[in-house]
Amino acid sequence: MDNDTLFFFGEHMDALPMYERLENAILTRIPDVKIKVAKTQITFANKRGFAFVSFNPCRKAKDRPAVWMTVTFGLGYRKESPRIDVATEPYPGRWTHHVMVGTPDEIDEELLGWIQEAADFSAAKTR
């Protein structure tokens, strides 16, 4: 774990095990991933960003778990699932999906499948 990542999780250290599980799974499944840590999010990219981790709330405070992080991924269509807290179409043919994760066990095959699909979508985009 590098210093930038530790700094990113500064006030949210309890969420670090969830992130570690997510990062390990992404790096194991998806080739040539670059990770960029910024002040407000961590970006996983191949050709472009395909998955993001942040602490942007996508639920009302009363509905959030005690420990949480938001995992965001982009697809060319709206994915339907009760696990997806918010889905928006910032421009035609690009849907951004936000999933609030509260335990490492929520980094599961379903979520990782969506992220794999997002990585494939990102890699295939021509513009």
Short mmCIF file of N, CA, C and O in Angstrom, two decimals, residues 6-119:
data_model
loop_
_atom_site.label_atom_id
_atom_site.label_comp_id
_atom_site.label_asym_id
_atom_site.label_seq_id
_atom_site.Cartn_x
_atom_site.Cartn_y
_atom_site.Cartn_z
N LEU A 6 -2.81 5.45 1.44
CA LEU A 6 -3.02 5.57 2.88
C LEU A 6 -3.53 6.97 3.23
O LEU A 6 -4.41 7.12 4.08
N PHE A 7 -3.01 7.99 2.56
CA PHE A 7 -3.49 9.35 2.80
C PHE A 7 -4.95 9.49 2.37
O PHE A 7 -5.75 10.10 3.07
N PHE A 8 -5.30 8.91 1.22
CA PHE A 8 -6.68 8.95 0.73
C PHE A 8 -7.64 8.38 1.78
O PHE A 8 -8.72 8.92 2.00
N PHE A 9 -7.25 7.30 2.42
CA PHE A 9 -8.11 6.65 3.41
C PHE A 9 -7.97 7.24 4.81
O PHE A 9 -8.58 6.73 5.74
N GLY A 10 -7.21 8.32 4.97
CA GLY A 10 -6.91 8.92 6.25
C GLY A 10 -8.02 8.91 7.28
O GLY A 10 -7.86 8.40 8.38
N GLU A 11 -9.18 9.45 6.94
CA GLU A 11 -10.30 9.52 7.89
C GLU A 11 -11.24 8.32 7.74
O GLU A 11 -12.27 8.25 8.42
N HIS A 12 -10.90 7.40 6.86
CA HIS A 12 -11.77 6.26 6.58
C HIS A 12 -10.98 4.95 6.62
O HIS A 12 -11.22 4.05 5.82
N MET A 13 -10.03 4.84 7.54
CA MET A 13 -9.16 3.65 7.60
C MET A 13 -9.94 2.35 7.76
O MET A 13 -9.49 1.30 7.31
N ASP A 14 -11.13 2.41 8.36
CA ASP A 14 -11.93 1.19 8.52
C ASP A 14 -12.37 0.63 7.17
O ASP A 14 -12.70 -0.56 7.07
N ALA A 15 -12.39 1.47 6.13
CA ALA A 15 -12.79 1.01 4.79
C ALA A 15 -11.63 0.41 4.01
O ALA A 15 -11.84 -0.19 2.95
N LEU A 16 -10.42 0.54 4.52
CA LEU A 16 -9.24 0.07 3.79
C LEU A 16 -9.29 -1.44 3.44
O LEU A 16 -8.93 -1.80 2.33
N PRO A 17 -9.76 -2.33 4.32
CA PRO A 17 -9.84 -3.74 3.93
C PRO A 17 -10.75 -3.98 2.71
O PRO A 17 -10.47 -4.84 1.88
N MET A 18 -11.81 -3.20 2.59
CA MET A 18 -12.68 -3.34 1.41
C MET A 18 -11.93 -2.91 0.16
O MET A 18 -11.98 -3.58 -0.87
N TYR A 19 -11.20 -1.81 0.26
CA TYR A 19 -10.43 -1.34 -0.88
C TYR A 19 -9.35 -2.34 -1.27
O TYR A 19 -9.17 -2.64 -2.46
N GLU A 20 -8.64 -2.87 -0.29
CA GLU A 20 -7.58 -3.83 -0.59
C GLU A 20 -8.13 -5.05 -1.32
O GLU A 20 -7.53 -5.53 -2.29
N ARG A 21 -9.28 -5.52 -0.90
CA ARG A 21 -9.90 -6.67 -1.58
C ARG A 21 -10.27 -6.30 -3.01
O ARG A 21 -10.04 -7.08 -3.94
N LEU A 22 -10.85 -5.11 -3.19
CA LEU A 22 -11.23 -4.65 -4.53
C LEU A 22 -10.00 -4.51 -5.41
O LEU A 22 -9.97 -5.01 -6.54
N GLU A 23 -8.98 -3.82 -4.93
CA GLU A 23 -7.77 -3.61 -5.73
C GLU A 23 -7.13 -4.94 -6.12
O GLU A 23 -6.78 -5.14 -7.29
N ASN A 24 -6.99 -5.85 -5.18
CA ASN A 24 -6.39 -7.15 -5.48
C ASN A 24 -7.20 -7.90 -6.54
O ASN A 24 -6.63 -8.50 -7.45
N ALA A 25 -8.51 -7.87 -6.42
CA ALA A 25 -9.36 -8.58 -7.38
C ALA A 25 -9.25 -7.96 -8.77
O ALA A 25 -9.15 -8.68 -9.76
N ILE A 26 -9.25 -6.64 -8.84
CA ILE A 26 -9.14 -5.98 -10.14
C ILE A 26 -7.79 -6.29 -10.78
O ILE A 26 -7.71 -6.64 -11.96
N LEU A 27 -6.72 -6.17 -10.02
CA LEU A 27 -5.38 -6.41 -10.57
C LEU A 27 -5.19 -7.86 -10.99
O LEU A 27 -4.43 -8.15 -11.92
N THR A 28 -5.87 -8.78 -10.32
CA THR A 28 -5.78 -10.19 -10.67
C THR A 28 -6.55 -10.51 -11.95
O THR A 28 -6.10 -11.31 -12.76
N ARG A 29 -7.70 -9.87 -12.14
CA ARG A 29 -8.60 -10.22 -13.24
C ARG A 29 -8.39 -9.42 -14.52
O ARG A 29 -8.72 -9.90 -15.60
N ILE A 30 -7.93 -8.20 -14.39
CA ILE A 30 -7.89 -7.29 -15.53
C ILE A 30 -6.45 -6.90 -15.82
O ILE A 30 -5.76 -6.37 -14.95
N PRO A 31 -5.98 -7.16 -17.04
CA PRO A 31 -4.58 -6.85 -17.36
C PRO A 31 -4.34 -5.35 -17.58
O PRO A 31 -5.24 -4.60 -17.94
N ASP A 32 -3.11 -4.94 -17.35
CA ASP A 32 -2.63 -3.59 -17.68
C ASP A 32 -3.45 -2.47 -17.03
O ASP A 32 -3.74 -1.46 -17.66
N VAL A 33 -3.80 -2.65 -15.77
CA VAL A 33 -4.56 -1.64 -15.05
C VAL A 33 -3.60 -0.63 -14.43
O VAL A 33 -2.59 -0.99 -13.84
N LYS A 34 -3.94 0.63 -14.61
CA LYS A 34 -3.20 1.71 -13.95
C LYS A 34 -4.09 2.25 -12.84
O LYS A 34 -5.30 2.39 -13.01
N ILE A 35 -3.47 2.56 -11.70
CA ILE A 35 -4.21 3.12 -10.56
C ILE A 35 -3.71 4.52 -10.32
O ILE A 35 -2.50 4.75 -10.20
N LYS A 36 -4.64 5.46 -10.25
CA LYS A 36 -4.29 6.85 -9.96
C LYS A 36 -5.05 7.28 -8.71
O LYS A 36 -6.28 7.22 -8.66
N VAL A 37 -4.30 7.72 -7.72
CA VAL A 37 -4.89 8.19 -6.47
C VAL A 37 -4.93 9.71 -6.51
O VAL A 37 -3.89 10.36 -6.69
N ALA A 38 -6.11 10.26 -6.38
CA ALA A 38 -6.29 11.71 -6.32
C ALA A 38 -6.89 12.07 -4.96
O ALA A 38 -7.12 11.19 -4.12
N LYS A 39 -7.16 13.33 -4.76
CA LYS A 39 -7.66 13.78 -3.47
C LYS A 39 -9.04 13.19 -3.15
O LYS A 39 -9.32 12.82 -2.01
N THR A 40 -9.92 13.10 -4.16
CA THR A 40 -11.30 12.69 -3.90
C THR A 40 -11.67 11.31 -4.44
O THR A 40 -12.77 10.84 -4.16
N GLN A 41 -10.80 10.69 -5.24
CA GLN A 41 -11.13 9.36 -5.74
C GLN A 41 -9.88 8.62 -6.17
O GLN A 41 -8.85 9.21 -6.44
N ILE A 42 -10.02 7.30 -6.24
CA ILE A 42 -9.00 6.43 -6.80
C ILE A 42 -9.56 5.90 -8.11
O ILE A 42 -10.69 5.40 -8.15
N THR A 43 -8.78 6.02 -9.18
CA THR A 43 -9.22 5.61 -10.51
C THR A 43 -8.47 4.37 -10.95
O THR A 43 -7.25 4.30 -10.84
N PHE A 44 -9.23 3.40 -11.46
CA PHE A 44 -8.67 2.22 -12.12
C PHE A 44 -8.88 2.42 -13.60
O PHE A 44 -10.02 2.66 -14.04
N ALA A 45 -7.80 2.36 -14.39
CA ALA A 45 -7.91 2.66 -15.82
C ALA A 45 -7.14 1.65 -16.65
O ALA A 45 -6.14 1.09 -16.20
N ASN A 46 -7.64 1.43 -17.85
CA ASN A 46 -6.88 0.75 -18.89
C ASN A 46 -6.67 1.82 -19.96
O ASN A 46 -5.85 2.70 -19.78
N LYS A 47 -7.45 1.80 -20.99
CA LYS A 47 -7.40 2.88 -21.98
C LYS A 47 -7.96 4.18 -21.37
O LYS A 47 -7.46 5.26 -21.62
N ARG A 48 -9.01 4.02 -20.58
CA ARG A 48 -9.67 5.12 -19.86
C ARG A 48 -10.08 4.61 -18.48
O ARG A 48 -10.03 3.41 -18.22
N GLY A 49 -10.53 5.52 -17.63
CA GLY A 49 -11.03 5.11 -16.32
C GLY A 49 -12.26 4.23 -16.47
O GLY A 49 -13.16 4.56 -17.23
N PHE A 50 -12.28 3.12 -15.75
CA PHE A 50 -13.45 2.24 -15.81
C PHE A 50 -14.07 1.97 -14.45
O PHE A 50 -15.22 1.59 -14.35
N ALA A 51 -13.32 2.15 -13.37
CA ALA A 51 -13.85 1.97 -12.02
C ALA A 51 -13.19 3.00 -11.10
O ALA A 51 -12.04 3.39 -11.31
N PHE A 52 -13.95 3.40 -10.09
CA PHE A 52 -13.51 4.47 -9.21
C PHE A 52 -13.94 4.15 -7.78
O PHE A 52 -15.00 3.56 -7.57
N VAL A 53 -13.14 4.57 -6.82
CA VAL A 53 -13.48 4.44 -5.41
C VAL A 53 -13.49 5.84 -4.83
O VAL A 53 -12.58 6.64 -5.07
N SER A 54 -14.53 6.14 -4.06
CA SER A 54 -14.63 7.45 -3.43
C SER A 54 -15.41 7.33 -2.13
O SER A 54 -15.89 6.25 -1.77
N PHE A 55 -15.54 8.44 -1.47
CA PHE A 55 -16.40 8.53 -0.29
C PHE A 55 -17.55 9.49 -0.56
O PHE A 55 -18.10 10.09 0.36
N ASN A 56 -17.92 9.62 -1.82
CA ASN A 56 -19.09 10.40 -2.18
C ASN A 56 -20.32 9.59 -1.79
O ASN A 56 -20.50 8.47 -2.27
N PRO A 57 -21.16 10.14 -0.93
CA PRO A 57 -22.32 9.36 -0.49
C PRO A 57 -23.36 9.24 -1.60
O PRO A 57 -23.67 10.20 -2.28
N CYS A 58 -23.87 8.04 -1.79
CA CYS A 58 -24.94 7.85 -2.77
C CYS A 58 -26.21 7.35 -2.07
O CYS A 58 -27.12 6.88 -2.73
N ARG A 59 -26.20 7.45 -0.75
CA ARG A 59 -27.39 7.16 0.06
C ARG A 59 -27.51 8.22 1.14
O ARG A 59 -26.51 8.82 1.54
N LYS A 60 -28.71 8.39 1.64
CA LYS A 60 -28.91 9.27 2.79
C LYS A 60 -28.15 8.71 3.98
O LYS A 60 -27.97 7.49 4.10
N ALA A 61 -27.70 9.59 4.86
CA ALA A 61 -26.87 9.18 6.00
C ALA A 61 -27.51 8.07 6.82
O ALA A 61 -26.83 7.13 7.24
N LYS A 62 -28.81 8.13 7.02
CA LYS A 62 -29.48 7.12 7.84
C LYS A 62 -29.48 5.73 7.19
O LYS A 62 -29.65 4.73 7.87
N ASP A 63 -29.24 5.67 5.88
CA ASP A 63 -29.25 4.40 5.15
C ASP A 63 -27.86 3.86 4.86
O ASP A 63 -27.73 2.81 4.23
N ARG A 64 -26.82 4.56 5.31
CA ARG A 64 -25.45 4.12 5.06
C ARG A 64 -24.97 3.17 6.15
O ARG A 64 -25.30 3.35 7.32
N PRO A 65 -24.14 2.19 5.78
CA PRO A 65 -23.51 1.37 6.82
C PRO A 65 -22.52 2.21 7.62
O PRO A 65 -22.12 3.31 7.19
N ALA A 66 -22.10 1.71 8.76
CA ALA A 66 -21.15 2.45 9.61
C ALA A 66 -19.83 2.68 8.87
O ALA A 66 -19.22 3.74 8.98
N VAL A 67 -19.38 1.68 8.15
CA VAL A 67 -18.15 1.77 7.34
C VAL A 67 -18.58 1.56 5.90
O VAL A 67 -19.32 0.63 5.59
N TRP A 68 -18.12 2.43 5.01
CA TRP A 68 -18.54 2.31 3.61
C TRP A 68 -17.57 3.02 2.68
O TRP A 68 -16.78 3.85 3.11
N MET A 69 -17.67 2.66 1.41
CA MET A 69 -17.03 3.39 0.33
C MET A 69 -17.93 3.22 -0.89
O MET A 69 -18.73 2.29 -0.94
N THR A 70 -17.79 4.12 -1.82
CA THR A 70 -18.59 4.05 -3.04
C THR A 70 -17.71 3.55 -4.18
O THR A 70 -16.61 4.07 -4.41
N VAL A 71 -18.20 2.53 -4.87
CA VAL A 71 -17.53 2.00 -6.06
C VAL A 71 -18.37 2.43 -7.26
O VAL A 71 -19.58 2.21 -7.30
N THR A 72 -17.71 3.06 -8.22
CA THR A 72 -18.38 3.58 -9.41
C THR A 72 -17.79 2.90 -10.63
O THR A 72 -16.58 2.68 -10.70
N PHE A 73 -18.65 2.60 -11.59
CA PHE A 73 -18.18 2.01 -12.86
C PHE A 73 -19.06 2.52 -13.99
O PHE A 73 -20.19 2.94 -13.77
N GLY A 74 -18.50 2.51 -15.20
CA GLY A 74 -19.22 3.03 -16.35
C GLY A 74 -19.49 1.96 -17.39
O GLY A 74 -18.63 1.12 -17.67
N LEU A 75 -20.70 1.99 -17.95
CA LEU A 75 -21.10 1.06 -19.00
C LEU A 75 -21.82 1.82 -20.11
O LEU A 75 -22.22 2.97 -19.93
N GLY A 76 -22.05 1.15 -21.21
CA GLY A 76 -22.75 1.76 -22.33
C GLY A 76 -24.25 1.67 -22.23
O GLY A 76 -24.96 2.08 -23.14
N TYR A 77 -24.75 1.11 -21.15
CA TYR A 77 -26.18 0.98 -20.92
C TYR A 77 -26.44 1.01 -19.42
O TYR A 77 -25.50 0.90 -18.61
N ARG A 78 -27.69 1.17 -19.04
CA ARG A 78 -28.05 1.20 -17.62
C ARG A 78 -28.17 -0.23 -17.10
O ARG A 78 -28.97 -1.02 -17.59
N LYS A 79 -27.36 -0.55 -16.12
CA LYS A 79 -27.40 -1.86 -15.46
C LYS A 79 -28.48 -1.77 -14.38
O LYS A 79 -28.51 -0.82 -13.60
N GLU A 80 -29.36 -2.76 -14.34
CA GLU A 80 -30.44 -2.79 -13.35
C GLU A 80 -30.10 -3.78 -12.25
O GLU A 80 -29.83 -4.95 -12.52
N SER A 81 -30.08 -3.31 -11.02
CA SER A 81 -29.87 -4.16 -9.86
C SER A 81 -30.23 -3.37 -8.61
O SER A 81 -29.94 -2.17 -8.53
N PRO A 82 -30.81 -4.04 -7.62
CA PRO A 82 -31.09 -3.34 -6.36
C PRO A 82 -29.82 -2.91 -5.63
O PRO A 82 -29.87 -2.04 -4.77
N ARG A 83 -28.69 -3.48 -5.99
CA ARG A 83 -27.42 -3.09 -5.36
C ARG A 83 -26.91 -1.74 -5.86
O ARG A 83 -26.08 -1.11 -5.21
N ILE A 84 -27.36 -1.34 -7.03
CA ILE A 84 -26.89 -0.07 -7.60
C ILE A 84 -27.71 1.05 -6.99
O ILE A 84 -28.93 1.12 -7.15
N ASP A 85 -27.02 1.93 -6.26
CA ASP A 85 -27.70 3.02 -5.55
C ASP A 85 -28.14 4.14 -6.49
O ASP A 85 -29.22 4.68 -6.34
N VAL A 86 -27.28 4.47 -7.44
CA VAL A 86 -27.57 5.56 -8.38
C VAL A 86 -26.99 5.20 -9.73
O VAL A 86 -25.86 4.71 -9.82
N ALA A 87 -27.75 5.45 -10.79
CA ALA A 87 -27.25 5.31 -12.16
C ALA A 87 -27.65 6.58 -12.92
O ALA A 87 -28.80 6.99 -12.87
N THR A 88 -26.67 7.19 -13.57
CA THR A 88 -26.94 8.40 -14.34
C THR A 88 -26.34 8.27 -15.73
O THR A 88 -25.40 7.52 -15.93
N GLU A 89 -26.90 9.00 -16.66
CA GLU A 89 -26.39 9.01 -18.03
C GLU A 89 -25.83 10.41 -18.31
O GLU A 89 -26.54 11.29 -18.78
N PRO A 90 -24.55 10.64 -18.00
CA PRO A 90 -24.00 11.99 -18.17
C PRO A 90 -23.95 12.44 -19.62
O PRO A 90 -23.98 13.64 -19.89
N TYR A 91 -23.86 11.49 -20.54
CA TYR A 91 -24.03 11.81 -21.95
C TYR A 91 -24.50 10.55 -22.66
O TYR A 91 -24.37 9.45 -22.11
N PRO A 92 -25.09 10.68 -23.83
CA PRO A 92 -25.71 9.52 -24.48
C PRO A 92 -24.74 8.35 -24.64
O PRO A 92 -23.60 8.50 -25.05
N GLY A 93 -25.23 7.17 -24.25
CA GLY A 93 -24.43 5.96 -24.40
C GLY A 93 -23.39 5.74 -23.33
O GLY A 93 -22.52 4.88 -23.47
N ARG A 94 -23.44 6.52 -22.26
CA ARG A 94 -22.47 6.35 -21.16
C ARG A 94 -23.25 6.44 -19.85
O ARG A 94 -23.76 7.50 -19.49
N TRP A 95 -23.33 5.31 -19.16
CA TRP A 95 -24.03 5.25 -17.88
C TRP A 95 -23.01 5.07 -16.76
O TRP A 95 -22.13 4.22 -16.83
N THR A 96 -23.14 5.88 -15.73
CA THR A 96 -22.30 5.81 -14.55
C THR A 96 -23.13 5.21 -13.41
O THR A 96 -24.22 5.70 -13.13
N HIS A 97 -22.61 4.16 -12.80
CA HIS A 97 -23.31 3.43 -11.75
C HIS A 97 -22.54 3.54 -10.44
O HIS A 97 -21.32 3.36 -10.44
N HIS A 98 -23.24 3.81 -9.35
CA HIS A 98 -22.63 3.97 -8.04
C HIS A 98 -23.18 2.89 -7.09
O HIS A 98 -24.40 2.76 -6.97
N VAL A 99 -22.26 2.17 -6.46
CA VAL A 99 -22.63 1.11 -5.53
C VAL A 99 -21.94 1.39 -4.20
O VAL A 99 -20.72 1.50 -4.15
N MET A 100 -22.72 1.51 -3.13
CA MET A 100 -22.13 1.69 -1.81
C MET A 100 -21.81 0.31 -1.24
O MET A 100 -22.66 -0.57 -1.21
N VAL A 101 -20.57 0.14 -0.82
CA VAL A 101 -20.09 -1.13 -0.29
C VAL A 101 -19.83 -0.94 1.20
O VAL A 101 -19.20 0.03 1.60
N GLY A 102 -20.31 -1.90 2.02
CA GLY A 102 -20.17 -1.77 3.46
C GLY A 102 -19.35 -2.86 4.13
O GLY A 102 -19.01 -2.73 5.30
N THR A 103 -19.01 -3.93 3.39
CA THR A 103 -18.18 -5.01 3.93
C THR A 103 -17.30 -5.57 2.82
O THR A 103 -17.68 -5.49 1.64
N PRO A 104 -16.18 -6.18 3.17
CA PRO A 104 -15.35 -6.82 2.13
C PRO A 104 -16.11 -7.89 1.35
O PRO A 104 -15.85 -8.10 0.16
N ASP A 105 -17.06 -8.56 1.98
CA ASP A 105 -17.82 -9.60 1.29
C ASP A 105 -18.67 -9.05 0.15
O ASP A 105 -19.07 -9.81 -0.73
N GLU A 106 -18.95 -7.76 0.16
CA GLU A 106 -19.71 -7.15 -0.93
C GLU A 106 -18.85 -6.94 -2.18
O GLU A 106 -19.38 -6.60 -3.24
N ILE A 107 -17.55 -7.14 -2.06
CA ILE A 107 -16.67 -7.16 -3.23
C ILE A 107 -16.75 -8.60 -3.74
O ILE A 107 -15.88 -9.42 -3.51
N ASP A 108 -17.83 -8.90 -4.44
CA ASP A 108 -18.14 -10.27 -4.82
C ASP A 108 -18.13 -10.44 -6.34
O ASP A 108 -17.81 -9.51 -7.09
N GLU A 109 -18.48 -11.63 -6.78
CA GLU A 109 -18.46 -11.94 -8.21
C GLU A 109 -19.38 -11.03 -9.02
O GLU A 109 -19.05 -10.66 -10.14
N GLU A 110 -20.52 -10.67 -8.47
CA GLU A 110 -21.44 -9.80 -9.20
C GLU A 110 -20.79 -8.44 -9.45
O GLU A 110 -20.73 -7.96 -10.59
N LEU A 111 -20.30 -7.80 -8.39
CA LEU A 111 -19.68 -6.48 -8.52
C LEU A 111 -18.45 -6.56 -9.42
O LEU A 111 -18.25 -5.71 -10.31
N LEU A 112 -17.63 -7.57 -9.22
CA LEU A 112 -16.42 -7.71 -10.03
C LEU A 112 -16.75 -8.00 -11.49
O LEU A 112 -16.04 -7.56 -12.39
N GLY A 113 -17.84 -8.68 -11.74
CA GLY A 113 -18.29 -8.90 -13.11
C GLY A 113 -18.68 -7.59 -13.78
O GLY A 113 -18.36 -7.35 -14.96
N TRP A 114 -19.36 -6.73 -13.04
CA TRP A 114 -19.72 -5.41 -13.58
C TRP A 114 -18.47 -4.60 -13.88
O TRP A 114 -18.38 -3.92 -14.90
N ILE A 115 -17.49 -4.67 -12.98
CA ILE A 115 -16.24 -3.93 -13.18
C ILE A 115 -15.48 -4.49 -14.38
O ILE A 115 -14.92 -3.73 -15.17
N GLN A 116 -15.46 -5.80 -14.55
CA GLN A 116 -14.83 -6.40 -15.73
C GLN A 116 -15.52 -5.91 -17.00
O GLN A 116 -14.86 -5.55 -17.97
N GLU A 117 -16.83 -5.88 -16.97
CA GLU A 117 -17.59 -5.38 -18.12
C GLU A 117 -17.26 -3.91 -18.40
O GLU A 117 -17.11 -3.50 -19.55
N ALA A 118 -17.11 -3.13 -17.33
CA ALA A 118 -16.74 -1.72 -17.49
C ALA A 118 -15.34 -1.58 -18.08
O ALA A 118 -15.10 -0.70 -18.91
N ALA A 119 -14.42 -2.43 -17.66
CA ALA A 119 -13.06 -2.40 -18.21
C ALA A 119 -13.08 -2.74 -19.69
O ALA A 119 -12.40 -2.10 -20.50
#
